[in-house]
Amino acid sequence: MNNDTNRLNRNLLLAGLGLIVFLCFFAGIGSGPLFDVDEGAFSEATREILVSKNYLTTYLNG
């Protein structure tokens, strides 16, 4: 009887721990966009910095 109770308690503990881990990993899914809207602007500004070799001033389309 005691062995069955210990096994049940262990299984409940593992199930609860699994539920907590599941919620921690998947709680934020869907809260933010998959891609940033201005990602293209950031990459273009970075490209222009590398082309102009001017690392202090950022330009966008200019």
PDB file of C-alpha atoms in Angstrom:
ATOM      1  CA  MET A   1       0.000   0.000   0.000  1.00  0.00           C
ATOM      2  CA  ASN A   2       2.765   2.431   0.927  1.00  0.00           C
ATOM      3  CA  ASN A   3       4.678   1.624  -2.278  1.00  0.00           C
ATOM      4  CA  ASP A   4       1.584   2.389  -4.379  1.00  0.00           C
ATOM      5  CA  THR A   5       1.095   5.698  -2.568  1.00  0.00           C
ATOM      6  CA  ASN A   6       4.723   6.678  -3.147  1.00  0.00           C
ATOM      7  CA  ARG A   7       4.425   5.803  -6.839  1.00  0.00           C
ATOM      8  CA  LEU A   8       1.211   7.828  -7.162  1.00  0.00           C
ATOM      9  CA  ASN A   9       2.780  10.825  -5.413  1.00  0.00           C
ATOM     10  CA  ARG A  10       5.843  10.619  -7.643  1.00  0.00           C
ATOM     11  CA  ASN A  11       3.701  10.417 -10.793  1.00  0.00           C
ATOM     12  CA  LEU A  12       1.606  13.398  -9.687  1.00  0.00           C
ATOM     13  CA  LEU A  13       4.754  15.373  -8.915  1.00  0.00           C
ATOM     14  CA  LEU A  14       6.241  14.568 -12.330  1.00  0.00           C
ATOM     15  CA  ALA A  15       2.987  15.456 -14.088  1.00  0.00           C
ATOM     16  CA  GLY A  16       2.801  18.776 -12.237  1.00  0.00           C
ATOM     17  CA  LEU A  17       6.430  19.534 -13.002  1.00  0.00           C
ATOM     18  CA  GLY A  18       5.864  18.668 -16.662  1.00  0.00           C
ATOM     19  CA  LEU A  19       2.863  20.998 -16.774  1.00  0.00           C
ATOM     20  CA  ILE A  20       4.869  23.846 -15.249  1.00  0.00           C
ATOM     21  CA  VAL A  21       7.712  23.332 -17.736  1.00  0.00           C
ATOM     22  CA  PHE A  22       5.224  23.184 -20.618  1.00  0.00           C
ATOM     23  CA  LEU A  23       3.573  26.432 -19.548  1.00  0.00           C
ATOM     24  CA  CYS A  24       6.920  28.187 -19.069  1.00  0.00           C
ATOM     25  CA  PHE A  25       8.092  27.258 -22.555  1.00  0.00           C
ATOM     26  CA  PHE A  26       4.880  27.930 -24.434  1.00  0.00           C
ATOM     27  CA  ALA A  27       3.310  30.806 -22.488  1.00  0.00           C
ATOM     28  CA  GLY A  28       4.735  33.532 -24.734  1.00  0.00           C
ATOM     29  CA  ILE A  29       4.003  31.937 -28.101  1.00  0.00           C
ATOM     30  CA  GLY A  30       2.003  34.290 -30.281  1.00  0.00           C
ATOM     31  CA  SER A  31       2.641  37.345 -28.152  1.00  0.00           C
ATOM     32  CA  GLY A  32       5.123  38.931 -30.554  1.00  0.00           C
ATOM     33  CA  PRO A  33       5.455  39.078 -34.306  1.00  0.00           C
ATOM     34  CA  LEU A  34       7.578  36.500 -36.067  1.00  0.00           C
ATOM     35  CA  PHE A  35       9.467  39.142 -38.047  1.00  0.00           C
ATOM     36  CA  ASP A  36      10.123  42.788 -37.205  1.00  0.00           C
ATOM     37  CA  VAL A  37       8.400  45.296 -39.457  1.00  0.00           C
ATOM     38  CA  ASP A  38      11.516  47.446 -39.775  1.00  0.00           C
ATOM     39  CA  GLU A  39      14.019  44.615 -40.226  1.00  0.00           C
ATOM     40  CA  GLY A  40      14.641  45.725 -43.813  1.00  0.00           C
ATOM     41  CA  ALA A  41      15.539  49.235 -42.673  1.00  0.00           C
ATOM     42  CA  PHE A  42      18.023  47.892 -40.120  1.00  0.00           C
ATOM     43  CA  SER A  43      19.718  45.647 -42.646  1.00  0.00           C
ATOM     44  CA  GLU A  44      19.886  48.427 -45.260  1.00  0.00           C
ATOM     45  CA  ALA A  45      21.421  50.856 -42.748  1.00  0.00           C
ATOM     46  CA  THR A  46      23.975  48.208 -41.787  1.00  0.00           C
ATOM     47  CA  ARG A  47      24.813  47.577 -45.440  1.00  0.00           C
ATOM     48  CA  GLU A  48      25.320  51.303 -46.045  1.00  0.00           C
ATOM     49  CA  ILE A  49      27.597  51.546 -42.993  1.00  0.00           C
ATOM     50  CA  LEU A  50      29.765  48.749 -44.358  1.00  0.00           C
ATOM     51  CA  VAL A  51      29.868  50.203 -47.884  1.00  0.00           C
ATOM     52  CA  SER A  52      30.718  53.762 -46.802  1.00  0.00           C
ATOM     53  CA  LYS A  53      33.178  52.669 -44.043  1.00  0.00           C
ATOM     54  CA  ASN A  54      31.654  55.383 -41.837  1.00  0.00           C
ATOM     55  CA  TYR A  55      30.906  53.546 -38.591  1.00  0.00           C
ATOM     56  CA  LEU A  56      29.699  56.546 -36.580  1.00  0.00           C
ATOM     57  CA  THR A  57      26.848  57.862 -38.740  1.00  0.00           C
ATOM     58  CA  THR A  58      23.991  55.757 -40.010  1.00  0.00           C
ATOM     59  CA  TYR A  59      22.229  56.523 -43.265  1.00  0.00           C
ATOM     60  CA  LEU A  60      19.116  55.033 -44.744  1.00  0.00           C
ATOM     61  CA  ASN A  61      18.744  55.328 -48.517  1.00  0.00           C
ATOM     62  CA  GLY A  62      21.255  58.098 -48.717  1.00  0.00           C
TER      63      GLY A  62
END
